[in-house]
Short mmCIF file of C-alpha atoms in Angstrom, two decimals:
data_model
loop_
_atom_site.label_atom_id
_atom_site.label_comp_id
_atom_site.label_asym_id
_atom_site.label_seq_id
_atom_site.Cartn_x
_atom_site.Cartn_y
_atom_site.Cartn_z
CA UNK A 1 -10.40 17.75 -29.36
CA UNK A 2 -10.72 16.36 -32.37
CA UNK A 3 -8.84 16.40 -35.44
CA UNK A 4 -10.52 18.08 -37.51
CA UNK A 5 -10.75 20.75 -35.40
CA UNK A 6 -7.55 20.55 -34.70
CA UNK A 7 -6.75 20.83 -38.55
CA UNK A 8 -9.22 23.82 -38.46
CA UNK A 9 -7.60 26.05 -35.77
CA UNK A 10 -4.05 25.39 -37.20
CA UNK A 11 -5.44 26.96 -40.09
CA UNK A 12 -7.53 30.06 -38.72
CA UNK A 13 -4.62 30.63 -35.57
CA UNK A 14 -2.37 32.77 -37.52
CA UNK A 15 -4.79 35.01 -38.73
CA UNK A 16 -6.44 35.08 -35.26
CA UNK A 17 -3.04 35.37 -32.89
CA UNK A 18 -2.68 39.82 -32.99
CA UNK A 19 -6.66 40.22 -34.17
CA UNK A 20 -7.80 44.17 -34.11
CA UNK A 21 -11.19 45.63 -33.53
CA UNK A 22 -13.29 49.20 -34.53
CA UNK A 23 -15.20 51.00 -32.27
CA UNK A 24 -16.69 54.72 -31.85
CA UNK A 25 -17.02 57.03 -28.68
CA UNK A 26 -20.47 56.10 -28.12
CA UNK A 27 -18.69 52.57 -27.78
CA UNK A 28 -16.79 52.96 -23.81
CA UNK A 29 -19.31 51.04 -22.05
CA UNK A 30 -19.66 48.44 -24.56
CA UNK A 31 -15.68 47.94 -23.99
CA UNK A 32 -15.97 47.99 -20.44
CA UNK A 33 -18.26 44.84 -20.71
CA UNK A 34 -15.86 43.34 -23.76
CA UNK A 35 -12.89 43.83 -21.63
CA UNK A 36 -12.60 39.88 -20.49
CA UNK A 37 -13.06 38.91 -23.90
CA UNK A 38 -10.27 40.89 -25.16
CA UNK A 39 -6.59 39.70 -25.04
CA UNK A 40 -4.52 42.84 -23.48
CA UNK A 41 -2.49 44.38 -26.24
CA UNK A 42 -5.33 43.63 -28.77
CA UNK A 43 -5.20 46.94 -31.84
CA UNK A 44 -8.60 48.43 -30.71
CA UNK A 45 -9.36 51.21 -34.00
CA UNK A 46 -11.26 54.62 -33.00
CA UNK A 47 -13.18 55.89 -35.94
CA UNK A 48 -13.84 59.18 -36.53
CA UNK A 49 -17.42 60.66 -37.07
CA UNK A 50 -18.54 63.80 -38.44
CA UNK A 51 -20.93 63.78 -35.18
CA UNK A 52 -18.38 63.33 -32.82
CA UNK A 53 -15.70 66.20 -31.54
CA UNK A 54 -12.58 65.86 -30.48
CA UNK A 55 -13.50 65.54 -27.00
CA UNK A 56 -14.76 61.94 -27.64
CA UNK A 57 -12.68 60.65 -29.90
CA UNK A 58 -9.82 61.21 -26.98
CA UNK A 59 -12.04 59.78 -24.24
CA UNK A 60 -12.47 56.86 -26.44
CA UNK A 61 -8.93 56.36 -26.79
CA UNK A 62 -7.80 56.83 -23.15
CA UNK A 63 -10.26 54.25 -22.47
CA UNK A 64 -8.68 51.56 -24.83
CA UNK A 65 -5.22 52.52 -23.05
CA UNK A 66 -6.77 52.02 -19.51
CA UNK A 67 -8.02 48.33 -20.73
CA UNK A 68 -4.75 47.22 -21.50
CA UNK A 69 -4.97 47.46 -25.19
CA UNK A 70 -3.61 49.54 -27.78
CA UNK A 71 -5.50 52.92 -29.16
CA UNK A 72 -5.41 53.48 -32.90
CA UNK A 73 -7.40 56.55 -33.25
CA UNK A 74 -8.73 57.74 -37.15
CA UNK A 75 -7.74 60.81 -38.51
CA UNK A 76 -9.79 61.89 -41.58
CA UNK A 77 -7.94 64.17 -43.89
CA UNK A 78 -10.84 65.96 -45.74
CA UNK A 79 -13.14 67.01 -42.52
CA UNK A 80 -9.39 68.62 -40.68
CA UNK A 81 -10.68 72.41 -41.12
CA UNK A 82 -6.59 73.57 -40.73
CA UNK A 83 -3.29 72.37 -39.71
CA UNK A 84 -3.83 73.97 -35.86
CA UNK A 85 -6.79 71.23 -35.78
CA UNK A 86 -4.80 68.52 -36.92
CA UNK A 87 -1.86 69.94 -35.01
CA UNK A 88 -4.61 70.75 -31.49
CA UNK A 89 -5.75 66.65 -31.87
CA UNK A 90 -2.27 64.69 -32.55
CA UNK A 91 -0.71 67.25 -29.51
CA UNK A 92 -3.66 66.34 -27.10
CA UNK A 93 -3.22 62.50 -28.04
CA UNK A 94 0.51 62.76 -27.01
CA UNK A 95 0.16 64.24 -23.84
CA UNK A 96 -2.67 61.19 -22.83
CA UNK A 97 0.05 58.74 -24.27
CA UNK A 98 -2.10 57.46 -27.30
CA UNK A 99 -0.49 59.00 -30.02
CA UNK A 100 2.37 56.24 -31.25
CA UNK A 101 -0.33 54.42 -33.85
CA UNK A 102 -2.68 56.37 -36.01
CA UNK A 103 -5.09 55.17 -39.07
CA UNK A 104 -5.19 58.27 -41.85
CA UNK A 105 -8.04 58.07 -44.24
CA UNK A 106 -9.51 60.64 -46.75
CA UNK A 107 -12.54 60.57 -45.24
CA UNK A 108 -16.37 60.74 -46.48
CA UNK A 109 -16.90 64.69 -47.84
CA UNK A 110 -16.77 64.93 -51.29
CA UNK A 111 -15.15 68.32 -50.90
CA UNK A 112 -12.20 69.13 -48.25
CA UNK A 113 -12.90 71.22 -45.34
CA UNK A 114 -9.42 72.52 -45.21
CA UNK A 115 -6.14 71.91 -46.64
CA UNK A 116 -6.03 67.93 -46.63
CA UNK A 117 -7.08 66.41 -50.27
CA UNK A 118 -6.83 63.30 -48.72
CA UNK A 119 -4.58 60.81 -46.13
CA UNK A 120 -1.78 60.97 -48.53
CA UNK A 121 -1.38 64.77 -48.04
CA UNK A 122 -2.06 64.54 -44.35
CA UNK A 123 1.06 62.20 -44.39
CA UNK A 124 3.07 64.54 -46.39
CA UNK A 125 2.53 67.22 -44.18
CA UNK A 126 5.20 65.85 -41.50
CA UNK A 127 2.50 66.61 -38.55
CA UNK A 128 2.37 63.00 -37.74
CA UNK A 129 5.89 62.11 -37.07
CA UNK A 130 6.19 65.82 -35.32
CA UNK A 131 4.14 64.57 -32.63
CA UNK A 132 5.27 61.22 -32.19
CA UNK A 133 3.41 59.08 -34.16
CA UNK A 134 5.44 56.00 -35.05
CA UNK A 135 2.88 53.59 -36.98
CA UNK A 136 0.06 54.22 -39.83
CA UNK A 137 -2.94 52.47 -40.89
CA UNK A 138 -3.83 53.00 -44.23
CA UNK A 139 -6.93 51.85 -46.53
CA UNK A 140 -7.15 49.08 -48.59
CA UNK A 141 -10.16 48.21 -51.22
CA UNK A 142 -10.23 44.62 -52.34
CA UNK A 143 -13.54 45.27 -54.06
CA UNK A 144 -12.59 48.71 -55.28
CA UNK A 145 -14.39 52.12 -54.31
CA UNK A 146 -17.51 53.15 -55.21
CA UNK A 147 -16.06 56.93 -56.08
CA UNK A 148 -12.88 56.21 -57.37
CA UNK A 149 -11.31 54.60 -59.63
CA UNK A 150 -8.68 51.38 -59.69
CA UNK A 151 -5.53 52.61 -61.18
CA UNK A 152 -6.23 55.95 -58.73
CA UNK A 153 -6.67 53.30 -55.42
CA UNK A 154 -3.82 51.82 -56.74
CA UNK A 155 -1.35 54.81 -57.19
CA UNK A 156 -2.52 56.39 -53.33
CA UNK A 157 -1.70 52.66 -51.99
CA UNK A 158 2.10 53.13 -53.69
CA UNK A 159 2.79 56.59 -52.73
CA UNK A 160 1.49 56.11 -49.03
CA UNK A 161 3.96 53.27 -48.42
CA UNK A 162 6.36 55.30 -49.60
CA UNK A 163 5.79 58.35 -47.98
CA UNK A 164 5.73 56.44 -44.88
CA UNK A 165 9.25 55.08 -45.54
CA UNK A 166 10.15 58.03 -46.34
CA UNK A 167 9.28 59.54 -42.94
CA UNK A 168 10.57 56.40 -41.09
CA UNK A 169 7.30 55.48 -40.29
CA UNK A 170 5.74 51.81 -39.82
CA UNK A 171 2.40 51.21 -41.62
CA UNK A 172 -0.12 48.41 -42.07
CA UNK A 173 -3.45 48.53 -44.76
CA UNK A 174 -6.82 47.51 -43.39
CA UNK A 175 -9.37 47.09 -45.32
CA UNK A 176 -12.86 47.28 -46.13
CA UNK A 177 -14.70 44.50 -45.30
CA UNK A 178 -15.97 42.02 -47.61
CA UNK A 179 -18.37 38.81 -47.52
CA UNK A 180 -16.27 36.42 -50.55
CA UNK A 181 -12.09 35.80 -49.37
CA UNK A 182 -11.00 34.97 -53.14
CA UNK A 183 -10.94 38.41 -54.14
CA UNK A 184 -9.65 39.45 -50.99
CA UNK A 185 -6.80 36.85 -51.61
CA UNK A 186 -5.92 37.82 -55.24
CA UNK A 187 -5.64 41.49 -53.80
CA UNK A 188 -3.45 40.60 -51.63
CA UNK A 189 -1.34 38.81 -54.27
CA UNK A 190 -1.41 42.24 -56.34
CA UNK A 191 -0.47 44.25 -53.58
CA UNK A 192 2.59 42.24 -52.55
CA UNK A 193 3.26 42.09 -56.55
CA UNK A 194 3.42 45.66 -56.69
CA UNK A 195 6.14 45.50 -54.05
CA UNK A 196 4.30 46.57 -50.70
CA UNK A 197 5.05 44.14 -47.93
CA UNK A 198 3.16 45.73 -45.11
CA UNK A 199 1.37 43.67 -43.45
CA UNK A 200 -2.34 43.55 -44.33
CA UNK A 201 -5.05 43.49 -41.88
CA UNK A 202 -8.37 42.22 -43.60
CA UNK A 203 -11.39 43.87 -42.66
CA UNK A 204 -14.31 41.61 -41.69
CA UNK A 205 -17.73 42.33 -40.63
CA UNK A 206 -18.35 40.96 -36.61
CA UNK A 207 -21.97 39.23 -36.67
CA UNK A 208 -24.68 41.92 -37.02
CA UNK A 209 -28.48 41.87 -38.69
CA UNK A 210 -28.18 40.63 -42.00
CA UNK A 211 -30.04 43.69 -42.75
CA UNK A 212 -27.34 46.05 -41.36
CA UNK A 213 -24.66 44.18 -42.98
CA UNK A 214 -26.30 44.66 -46.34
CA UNK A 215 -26.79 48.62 -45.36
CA UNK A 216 -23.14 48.80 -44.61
CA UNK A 217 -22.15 46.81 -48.08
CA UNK A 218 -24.51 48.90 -50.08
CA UNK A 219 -22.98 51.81 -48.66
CA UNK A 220 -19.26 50.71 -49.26
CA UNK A 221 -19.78 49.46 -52.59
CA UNK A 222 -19.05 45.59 -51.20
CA UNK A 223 -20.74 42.77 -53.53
CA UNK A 224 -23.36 40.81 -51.84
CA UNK A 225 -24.84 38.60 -54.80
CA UNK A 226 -27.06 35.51 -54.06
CA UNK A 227 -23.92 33.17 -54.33
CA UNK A 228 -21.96 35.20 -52.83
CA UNK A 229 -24.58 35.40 -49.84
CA UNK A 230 -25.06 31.60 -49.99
CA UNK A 231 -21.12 31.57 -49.47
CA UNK A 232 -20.56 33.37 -46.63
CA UNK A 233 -24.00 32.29 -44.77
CA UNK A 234 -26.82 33.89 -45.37
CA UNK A 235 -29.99 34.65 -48.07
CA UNK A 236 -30.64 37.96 -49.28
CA UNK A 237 -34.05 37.23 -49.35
CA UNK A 238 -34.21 36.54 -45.70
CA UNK A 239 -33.52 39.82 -43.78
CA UNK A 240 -34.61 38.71 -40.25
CA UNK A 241 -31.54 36.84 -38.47
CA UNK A 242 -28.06 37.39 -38.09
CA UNK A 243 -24.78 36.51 -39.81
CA UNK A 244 -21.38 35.98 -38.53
CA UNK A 245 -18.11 35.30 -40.24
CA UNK A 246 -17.13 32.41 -39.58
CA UNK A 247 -17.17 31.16 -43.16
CA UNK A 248 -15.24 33.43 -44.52
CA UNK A 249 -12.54 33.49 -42.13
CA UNK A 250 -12.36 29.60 -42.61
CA UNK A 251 -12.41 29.99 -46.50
CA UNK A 252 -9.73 32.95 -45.92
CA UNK A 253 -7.47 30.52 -43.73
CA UNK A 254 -8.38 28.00 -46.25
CA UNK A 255 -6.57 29.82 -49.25
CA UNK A 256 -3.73 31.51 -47.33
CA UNK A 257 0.08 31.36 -48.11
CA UNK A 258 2.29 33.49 -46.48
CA UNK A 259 4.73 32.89 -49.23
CA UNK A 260 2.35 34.34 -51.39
CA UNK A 261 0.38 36.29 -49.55
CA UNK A 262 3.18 37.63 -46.35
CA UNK A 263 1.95 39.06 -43.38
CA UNK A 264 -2.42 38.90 -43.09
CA UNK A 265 -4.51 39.50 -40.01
CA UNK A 266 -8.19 39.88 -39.43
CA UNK A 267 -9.25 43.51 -38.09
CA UNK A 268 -13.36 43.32 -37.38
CA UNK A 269 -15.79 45.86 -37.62
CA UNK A 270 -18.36 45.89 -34.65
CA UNK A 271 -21.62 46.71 -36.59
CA UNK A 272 -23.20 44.24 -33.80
CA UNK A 273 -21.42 45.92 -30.78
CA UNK A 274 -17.88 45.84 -29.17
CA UNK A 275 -18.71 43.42 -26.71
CA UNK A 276 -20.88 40.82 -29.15
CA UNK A 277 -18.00 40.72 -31.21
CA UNK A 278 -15.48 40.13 -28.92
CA UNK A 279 -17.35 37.28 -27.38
CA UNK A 280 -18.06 35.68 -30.86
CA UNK A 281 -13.96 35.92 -31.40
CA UNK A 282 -13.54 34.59 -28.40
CA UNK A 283 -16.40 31.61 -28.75
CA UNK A 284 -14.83 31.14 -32.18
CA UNK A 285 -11.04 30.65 -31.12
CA UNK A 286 -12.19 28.17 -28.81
CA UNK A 287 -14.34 26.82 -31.45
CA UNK A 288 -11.67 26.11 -34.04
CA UNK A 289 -9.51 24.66 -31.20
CA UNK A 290 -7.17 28.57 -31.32
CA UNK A 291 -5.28 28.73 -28.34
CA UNK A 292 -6.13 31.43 -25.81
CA UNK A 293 -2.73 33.59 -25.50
CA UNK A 294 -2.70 36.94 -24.28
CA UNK A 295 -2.13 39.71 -27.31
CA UNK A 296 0.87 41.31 -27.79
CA UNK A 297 0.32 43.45 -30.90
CA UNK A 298 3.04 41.12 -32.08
CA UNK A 299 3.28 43.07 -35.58
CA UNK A 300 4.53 45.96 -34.09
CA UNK A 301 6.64 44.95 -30.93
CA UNK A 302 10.05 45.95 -33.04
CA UNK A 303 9.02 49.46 -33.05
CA UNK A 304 11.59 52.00 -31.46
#
């Protein structure tokens, strides 16, 4: 190997060595077939969709236990209909065993089905730690949010860390993906600034359609200017191919100082599949000269 890649992997392996992934329900046989490119113990994220019940969501989550990896199902506050629903879900995802780690977000209706503004009330209402939940995943917008403000983003961030601590409860932020790292980077900076030192999983897009990827960033309010384009690979002239992140995780590793910065780790969203995106990680570590170690979910191995 040479040195530069050498250089390169040195660079990329910290953010690479406890790596999470999304998927949905529809998404078990895509694991299946992922399943040798995944390091056991790897965070694998279950999203939850208004088109999906309960039902699936679980499935999805017993199947990430029975690969060897850790479920980290979704809860979103504002389509819960009642506590017994919130109450019915976290009790059934106890008894499989795939209850300790949770991610709480508000979720996409603009008005609440039930009692649960958003994630931070959901926290607040003590359910979580009730059933046995011991870690939370929480939002974070580098680029802001199309629907709400800043100083809003800003104030949930604070009082979900510390409603958290307040409830004994480990946390990490993941957020939404983005195609440019120095904005991700000076977020970063602001959060630790404003005193949160969870550890920060940064959301990046797995490759996809460039035409997808600029779907999902239109959707999520993610800037995808010409330079910004030209940056992280691709034209936004020139819909037909595909576009993966390598770029960006380089100019991510590139600008990264955990004195700075503390704990960061890449969590990747599988608009191009499960199993394409765990093969491009895995192509990529071996790329950028990353050794192949099993995962351990390292971040969290201190947890009661």
């Amino acid at each position: 190997m040479d040195s530069l890649a050498t250089a390169a992997g040195s660079a990329v392996a910290p953010l690479l060595e406890d790596f999470s992934l999304e998927m949905t329900g529809k998404d078990i046989s895509g694991l299946d077939g992922a399943r040798a490119c995944i390091p056991p113990g790897t965070r694998i994220n279950i999203t939850f969709l208004g088109n999906e019940d309960p039902g699936t969501r679980l499935a999805a989550a017993r199947a990430v236990r029975r690969s060897g990896c850790v479920p980290v199902p979704h809860i979103s506050a504002r389509r819960l209909r009642s506590r017994s629903e919130l109450d019915a879900f976290l009790a059934a995802l106890r008894s499989d065993g795939t209850a300790d780690n949770v991610f709480v977000v508000g979720g996409d209706p603009a008005t609440p089905h039930g009692p649960y503004d958003d994630s931070l009330a959901l926290i607040r209402s003590g359910a979580l730690r009730a059933h046995g939940v011991r870690h939370v995943g929480i939002s974070g917008y580098p680029e802001g949010h199309p629907a709400i403000a800043h100083p809003v983003l800003w104030s949930a961030m604070e009082d979900k860390t510390a409603a958290l601590a307040g409830d004994d409860l480990s946390g990490d932020i993941i957020t939404q993906f983005g195609f440019d790292a120095d904005p991700v980077l000076a977020w970063v900076e602001e959060v630790r600034g404003r005193g949160i030192d969870a550890p920060v999983r940064i959301g990046v897009p797995g490759p996809a359609g460039i035409r997808r990827l600029l779907t999902y960033a239109a959707r999520f309010g993610v800037g995808t200017s010409a330079s910004i384009a030209r940056k992280y690979g691709f034209s936004i002239t020139n819909l037909m191919g595909t576009a993966g992140p390598d770029r960006f995780i380089r100019a991510l590793a590139g600008g990264y100082d955990p004195t700075r910065h503390g704990v960061l780790k890449l969590h990747f969203y599988t608009f191009g599949g499960i199993e394409n995106t765990s093969r491009w990680i895995a192509d990529f570590r071996a790329a950028e000269g990353v050794p192949s170690t099993e995962g351990t979910g390292g971040l969290h191995r201190s947890l009661p």
